[in-house]
Short mmCIF file of C-alpha atoms in Angstrom, two decimals:
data_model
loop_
_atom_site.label_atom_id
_atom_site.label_comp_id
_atom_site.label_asym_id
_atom_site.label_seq_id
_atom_site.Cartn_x
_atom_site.Cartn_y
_atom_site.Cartn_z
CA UNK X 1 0.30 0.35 -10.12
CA UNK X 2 -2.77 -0.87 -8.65
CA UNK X 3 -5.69 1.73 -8.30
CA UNK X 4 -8.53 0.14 -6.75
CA UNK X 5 -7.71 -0.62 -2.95
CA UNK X 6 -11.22 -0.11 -2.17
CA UNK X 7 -11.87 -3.49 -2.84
CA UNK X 8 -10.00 -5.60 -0.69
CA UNK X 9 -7.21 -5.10 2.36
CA UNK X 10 -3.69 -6.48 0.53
CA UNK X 11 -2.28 -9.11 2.77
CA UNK X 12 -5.74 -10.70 4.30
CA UNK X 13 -5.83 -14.03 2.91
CA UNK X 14 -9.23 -15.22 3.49
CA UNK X 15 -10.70 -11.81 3.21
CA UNK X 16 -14.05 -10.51 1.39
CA UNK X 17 -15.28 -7.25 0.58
CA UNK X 18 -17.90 -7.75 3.65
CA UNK X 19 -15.30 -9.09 6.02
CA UNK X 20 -12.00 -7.39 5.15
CA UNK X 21 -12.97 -4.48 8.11
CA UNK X 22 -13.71 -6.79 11.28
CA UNK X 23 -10.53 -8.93 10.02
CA UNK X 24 -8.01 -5.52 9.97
CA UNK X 25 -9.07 -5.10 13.87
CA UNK X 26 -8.85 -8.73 14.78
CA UNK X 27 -12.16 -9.10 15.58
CA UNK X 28 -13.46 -11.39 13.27
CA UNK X 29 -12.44 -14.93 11.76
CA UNK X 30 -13.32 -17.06 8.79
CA UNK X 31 -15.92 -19.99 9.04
CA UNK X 32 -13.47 -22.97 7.64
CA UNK X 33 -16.91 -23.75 5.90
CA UNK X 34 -17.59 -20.87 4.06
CA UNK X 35 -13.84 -19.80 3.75
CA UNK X 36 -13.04 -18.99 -0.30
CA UNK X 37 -10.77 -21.24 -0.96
CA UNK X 38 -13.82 -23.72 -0.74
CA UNK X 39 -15.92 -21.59 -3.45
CA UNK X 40 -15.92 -21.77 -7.43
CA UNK X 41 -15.19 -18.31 -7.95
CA UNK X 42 -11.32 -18.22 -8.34
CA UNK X 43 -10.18 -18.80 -11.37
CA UNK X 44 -7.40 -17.43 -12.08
CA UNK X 45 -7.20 -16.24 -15.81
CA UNK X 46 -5.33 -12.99 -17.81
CA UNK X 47 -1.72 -12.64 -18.63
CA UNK X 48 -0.39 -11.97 -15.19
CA UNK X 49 -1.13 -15.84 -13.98
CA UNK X 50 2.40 -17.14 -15.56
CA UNK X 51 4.28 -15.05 -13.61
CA UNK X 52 2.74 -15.99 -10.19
CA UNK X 53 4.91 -17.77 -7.68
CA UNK X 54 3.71 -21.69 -8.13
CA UNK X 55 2.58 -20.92 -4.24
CA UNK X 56 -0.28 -19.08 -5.50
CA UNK X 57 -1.09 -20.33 -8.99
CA UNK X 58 -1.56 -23.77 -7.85
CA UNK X 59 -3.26 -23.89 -4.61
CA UNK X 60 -7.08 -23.31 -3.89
CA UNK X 61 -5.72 -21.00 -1.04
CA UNK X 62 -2.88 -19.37 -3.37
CA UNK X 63 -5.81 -18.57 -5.72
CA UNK X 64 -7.77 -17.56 -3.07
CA UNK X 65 -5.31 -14.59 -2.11
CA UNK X 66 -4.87 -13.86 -5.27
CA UNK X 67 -8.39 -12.77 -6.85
CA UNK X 68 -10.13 -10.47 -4.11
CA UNK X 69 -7.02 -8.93 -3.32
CA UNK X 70 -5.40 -8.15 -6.14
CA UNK X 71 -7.58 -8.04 -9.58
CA UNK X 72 -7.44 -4.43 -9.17
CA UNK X 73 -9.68 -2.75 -11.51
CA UNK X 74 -12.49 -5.94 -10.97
CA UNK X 75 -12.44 -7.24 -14.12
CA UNK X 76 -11.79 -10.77 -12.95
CA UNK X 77 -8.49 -11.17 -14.95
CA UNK X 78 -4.86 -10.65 -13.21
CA UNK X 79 -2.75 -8.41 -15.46
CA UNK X 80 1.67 -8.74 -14.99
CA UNK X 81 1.19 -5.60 -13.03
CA UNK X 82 -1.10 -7.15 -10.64
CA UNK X 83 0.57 -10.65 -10.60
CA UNK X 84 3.88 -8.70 -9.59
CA UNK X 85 2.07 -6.92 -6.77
CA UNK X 86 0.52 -10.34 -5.59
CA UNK X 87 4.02 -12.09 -5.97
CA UNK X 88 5.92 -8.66 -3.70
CA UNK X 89 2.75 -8.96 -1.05
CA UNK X 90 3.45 -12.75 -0.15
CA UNK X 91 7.23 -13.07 -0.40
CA UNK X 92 7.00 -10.20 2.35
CA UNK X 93 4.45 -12.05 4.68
CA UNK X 94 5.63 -15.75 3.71
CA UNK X 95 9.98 -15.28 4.05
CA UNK X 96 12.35 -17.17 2.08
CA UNK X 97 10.71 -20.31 2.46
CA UNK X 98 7.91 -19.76 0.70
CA UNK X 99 7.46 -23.74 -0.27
CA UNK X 100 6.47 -24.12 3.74
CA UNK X 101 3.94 -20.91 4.11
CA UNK X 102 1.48 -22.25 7.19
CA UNK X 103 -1.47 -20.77 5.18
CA UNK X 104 -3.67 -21.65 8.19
CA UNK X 105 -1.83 -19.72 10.95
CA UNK X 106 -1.68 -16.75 8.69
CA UNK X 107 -5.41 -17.58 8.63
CA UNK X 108 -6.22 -17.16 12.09
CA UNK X 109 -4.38 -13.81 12.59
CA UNK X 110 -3.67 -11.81 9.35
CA UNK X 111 -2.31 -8.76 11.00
CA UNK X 112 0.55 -10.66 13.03
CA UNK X 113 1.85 -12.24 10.26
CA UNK X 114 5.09 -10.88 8.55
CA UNK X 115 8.55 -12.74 6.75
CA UNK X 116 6.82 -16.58 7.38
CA UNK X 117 6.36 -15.95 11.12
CA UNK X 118 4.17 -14.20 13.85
CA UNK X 119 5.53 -10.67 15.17
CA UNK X 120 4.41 -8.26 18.08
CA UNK X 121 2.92 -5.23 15.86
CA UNK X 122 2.40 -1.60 16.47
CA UNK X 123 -0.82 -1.08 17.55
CA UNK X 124 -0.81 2.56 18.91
CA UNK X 125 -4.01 4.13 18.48
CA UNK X 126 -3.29 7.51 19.47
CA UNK X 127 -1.86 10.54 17.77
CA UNK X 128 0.02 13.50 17.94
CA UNK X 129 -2.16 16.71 16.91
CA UNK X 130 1.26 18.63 17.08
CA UNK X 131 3.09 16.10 14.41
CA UNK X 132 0.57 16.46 12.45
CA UNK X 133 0.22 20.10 12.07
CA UNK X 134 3.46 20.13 11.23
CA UNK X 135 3.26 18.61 8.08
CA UNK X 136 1.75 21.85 6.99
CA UNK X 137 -1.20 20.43 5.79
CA UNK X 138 -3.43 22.23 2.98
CA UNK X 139 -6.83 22.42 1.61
CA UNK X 140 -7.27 21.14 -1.67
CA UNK X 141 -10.49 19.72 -3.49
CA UNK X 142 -10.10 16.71 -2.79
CA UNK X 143 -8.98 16.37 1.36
CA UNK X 144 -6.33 17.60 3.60
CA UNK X 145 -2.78 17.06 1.41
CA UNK X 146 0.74 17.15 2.91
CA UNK X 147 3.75 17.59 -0.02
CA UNK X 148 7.24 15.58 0.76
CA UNK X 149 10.05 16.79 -1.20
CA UNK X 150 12.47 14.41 -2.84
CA UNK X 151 15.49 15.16 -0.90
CA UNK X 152 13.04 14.18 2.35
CA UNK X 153 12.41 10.91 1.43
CA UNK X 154 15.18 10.04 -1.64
CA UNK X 155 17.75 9.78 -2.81
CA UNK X 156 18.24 11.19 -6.55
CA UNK X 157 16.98 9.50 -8.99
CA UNK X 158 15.77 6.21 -6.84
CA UNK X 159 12.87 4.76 -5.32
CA UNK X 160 14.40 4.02 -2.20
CA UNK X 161 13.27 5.50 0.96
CA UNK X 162 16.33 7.30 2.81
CA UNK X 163 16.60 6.02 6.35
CA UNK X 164 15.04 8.91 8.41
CA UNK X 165 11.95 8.85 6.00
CA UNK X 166 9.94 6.27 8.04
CA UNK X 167 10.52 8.33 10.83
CA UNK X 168 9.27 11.40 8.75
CA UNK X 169 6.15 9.46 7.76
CA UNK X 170 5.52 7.64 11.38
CA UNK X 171 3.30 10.59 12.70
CA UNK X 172 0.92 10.10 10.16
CA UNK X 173 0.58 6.05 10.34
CA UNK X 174 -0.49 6.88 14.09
CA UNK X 175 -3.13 9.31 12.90
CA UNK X 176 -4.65 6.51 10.35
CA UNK X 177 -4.35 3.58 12.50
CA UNK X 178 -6.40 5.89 14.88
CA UNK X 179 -8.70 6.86 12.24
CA UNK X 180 -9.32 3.45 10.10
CA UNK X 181 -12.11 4.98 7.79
CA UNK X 182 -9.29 7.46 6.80
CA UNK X 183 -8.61 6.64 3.29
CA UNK X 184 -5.29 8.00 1.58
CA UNK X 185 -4.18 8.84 -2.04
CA UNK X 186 -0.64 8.71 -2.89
CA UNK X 187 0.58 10.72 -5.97
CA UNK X 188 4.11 10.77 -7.06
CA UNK X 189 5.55 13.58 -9.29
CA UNK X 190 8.83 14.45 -10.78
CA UNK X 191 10.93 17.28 -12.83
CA UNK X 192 11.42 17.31 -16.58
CA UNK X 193 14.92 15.93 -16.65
CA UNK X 194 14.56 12.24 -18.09
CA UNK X 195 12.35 10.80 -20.33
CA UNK X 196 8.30 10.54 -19.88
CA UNK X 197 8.83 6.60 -19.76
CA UNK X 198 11.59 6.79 -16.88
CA UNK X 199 10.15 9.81 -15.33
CA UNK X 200 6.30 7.93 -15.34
CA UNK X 201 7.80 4.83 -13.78
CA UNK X 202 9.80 6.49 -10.88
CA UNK X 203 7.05 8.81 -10.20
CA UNK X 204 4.82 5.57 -9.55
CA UNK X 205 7.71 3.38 -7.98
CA UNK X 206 8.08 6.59 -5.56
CA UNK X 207 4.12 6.87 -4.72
CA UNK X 208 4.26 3.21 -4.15
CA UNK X 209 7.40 3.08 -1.87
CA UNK X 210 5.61 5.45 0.70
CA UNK X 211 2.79 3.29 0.27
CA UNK X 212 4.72 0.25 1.62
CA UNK X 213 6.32 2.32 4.53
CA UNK X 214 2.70 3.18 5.97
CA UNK X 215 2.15 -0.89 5.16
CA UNK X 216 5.46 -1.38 6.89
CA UNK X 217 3.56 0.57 9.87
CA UNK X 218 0.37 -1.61 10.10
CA UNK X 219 -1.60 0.55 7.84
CA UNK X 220 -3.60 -1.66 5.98
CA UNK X 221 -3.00 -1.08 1.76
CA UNK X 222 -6.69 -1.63 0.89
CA UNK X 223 -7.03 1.98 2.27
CA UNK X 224 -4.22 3.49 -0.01
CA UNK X 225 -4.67 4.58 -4.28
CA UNK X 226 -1.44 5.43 -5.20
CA UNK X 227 -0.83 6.88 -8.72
CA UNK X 228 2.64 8.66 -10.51
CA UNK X 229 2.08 11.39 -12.36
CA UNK X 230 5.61 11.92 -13.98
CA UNK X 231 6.23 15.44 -14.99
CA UNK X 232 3.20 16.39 -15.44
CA UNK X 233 1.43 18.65 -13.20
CA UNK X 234 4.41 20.88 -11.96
CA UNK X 235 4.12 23.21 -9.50
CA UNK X 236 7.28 25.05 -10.21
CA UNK X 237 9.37 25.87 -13.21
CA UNK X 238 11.64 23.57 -14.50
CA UNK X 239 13.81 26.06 -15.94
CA UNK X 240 15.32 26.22 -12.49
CA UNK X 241 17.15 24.30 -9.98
CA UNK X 242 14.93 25.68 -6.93
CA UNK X 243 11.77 24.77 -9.36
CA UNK X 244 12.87 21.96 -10.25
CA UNK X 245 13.25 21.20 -6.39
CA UNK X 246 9.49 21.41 -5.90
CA UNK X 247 8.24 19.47 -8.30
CA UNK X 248 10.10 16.18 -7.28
CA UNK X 249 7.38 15.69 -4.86
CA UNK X 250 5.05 13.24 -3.28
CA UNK X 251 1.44 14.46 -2.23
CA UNK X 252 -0.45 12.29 0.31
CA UNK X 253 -3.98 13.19 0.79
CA UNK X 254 -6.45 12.48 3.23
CA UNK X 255 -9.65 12.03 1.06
CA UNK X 256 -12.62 14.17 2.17
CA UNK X 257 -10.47 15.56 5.36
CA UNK X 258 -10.34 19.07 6.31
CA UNK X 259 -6.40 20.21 7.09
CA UNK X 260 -8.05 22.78 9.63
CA UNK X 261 -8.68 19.86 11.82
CA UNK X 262 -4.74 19.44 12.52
#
C-alpha cells in the first residue's frame, strides 16, 4: 500500500506538489505551457511500468499522471504496488472506455471527473459536531482516533465494505472536506486466526477500502496514509471470541487533532 500521500492528491492529473491545494478547491488551473506533460522529468522506469494500462505507459500525459502521483516513497521508480494503484485510480475516473479518456476535460476540472464523464459532486462544507462525537473519539499520541469494528464495516473475512458502512463513515468526510488541512491515517488490524501473509494483506486491503469510501466522498487521497498492521498490535486477547471481536478493527486518526474538540 502506498504510504506517502503527502506528496501529491491521487486523481489530479496535471498536479504538482505546489499546485495540488488550489487544484482540490477548483481554484486554480494549469498553464498549457508549463503543464508536465511538456517537461523531461517523467520517465517512467522500475518494475511496476509493465503492468501499466498502455493509457498511461505510452502517453506524455499517461506518464504525467503517473510519476507525481503515484511514486510513493519518491524514489523516482514505480514499483507493481504502485503501478496497480495508478492502474485502480484511472479505470475509476476514465470508465470502460479507457482507449477514449478526454485527458483535457479531466484537465480543466479534476474534481468533477468520475467513470469517463463529468458528475455533480458533494461539496458540503459543513459538519455535524453531534456525529462526530459520537464516534467516541480518543486521545492518543498521535491525534484524535475513532476504532470501527469489523462487523461495522465487513463482512468476515473480506475487504468489502457492507452497505450501511458509507453511511457510517459519511459524518466524518463532512468534517474533512470542511477541514482540508485535516490529514488522516488509516490503520487496519486483525485477530490471530489465519496466517501472517493473509492476515497482513486483509488488514491493508481493509485500511485501504475505507480509504476509497472517504475518496468515494470527495476527500481527496493525497491527505490519507493508510497502513495494515495484521495481528499485530492487539488490543484484546485472542484466546476469546469477544477479544477476538476487538481486535478486527480499523483506527482512523486525525493527525495532530485533539478528540476534546468533538
Amino acid at each position: 500500500m502506498t504510504r506517502n500521500f503527502a506528496r501529491a492528491a491521487l486523481g489530479m492529473l496535471m498536479a504538482t506538489v505546489t499546485i495540488a491545494p488550489a487544484l482540490a478547491q477548483g481554484q486554480a488551473r494549469i498553464d498549457p505551457r508549463t503543464a508536465p506533460w511538456t517537461r523531461p522529468g517523467y520517465r517512467l522506469v522500475g518494475a511496476g511500468v509493465p503492468m501499466l494500462f498502455p493509457e498511461l505507459r505510452d502517453s506524455p500525459r499517461g506518464r504525467a499522471f503517473v510519476m507525481p502521483n503515484f511514486d510513493a516513497n519518491g524514489d523516482g521508480r514505480i514499483s507493481p504496488r504502485e503501478a496497480e494503484d495508478a492502474n485502480r485510480e484511472f479505470a475509476r475516473i476514465a470508465g470502460p472506455r479507457r482507449d477514449r479518456f478526454d485527458w483535457d476535460a479531466y484537465g480543466r476540472n479534476p474534481d468533477r471527473f468520475r467513470g469517463g464523464r463529468e458528475v455533480v459532486v458533494e461539496t458540503t462544507t459543513t459538519w455535524d459536531r453531534g456525529a462526530m462525537r459520537n464516534y467516541g473519539f480518543r486521545q492518543t499520541p498521535r491525534g484524535a482516533t475513532l476504532t470501527l469494528q469489523e462487523d461495522v464495516l465487513f463482512r468476515t473475512d473480506s475487504a468489502v465494505l457492507r452497505p450501511g458502512a458509507i453511511e457510517k463513515l459519511r459524518p466524518l468526510a463532512r468534517y474533512l472536506r470542511a477541514n482540508p488541512g485535516v490529514r488522516v491515517a488509516i490503520d487496519g488490524f486483525t485477530d490471530s486466526r489465519g496466517t501472517n501473509a493473509h492476515n497482513q494483506d486483509l488488514s491493508e486491503r481493509r485500511a485501504s477500502s475505507v480509504r476509497q469510501a472517504f475518496d468515494d466522498m470527495d476527500v481527496v487521497r493525497a491527505r490519507f496514509s493508510v497502513v495494515g498492521h495484521g495481528e499485530r498490535d492487539p488490543v484484546a486477547t485472542n484466546a476469546t471470541a469477544a477479544g477476538m471481536r476487538l481486535n478486527r478493527r480499523v483506527e482512523v486518526t486525525l493527525l495532530g487533532q485533539r478528540a476534546d474538540r468533538f
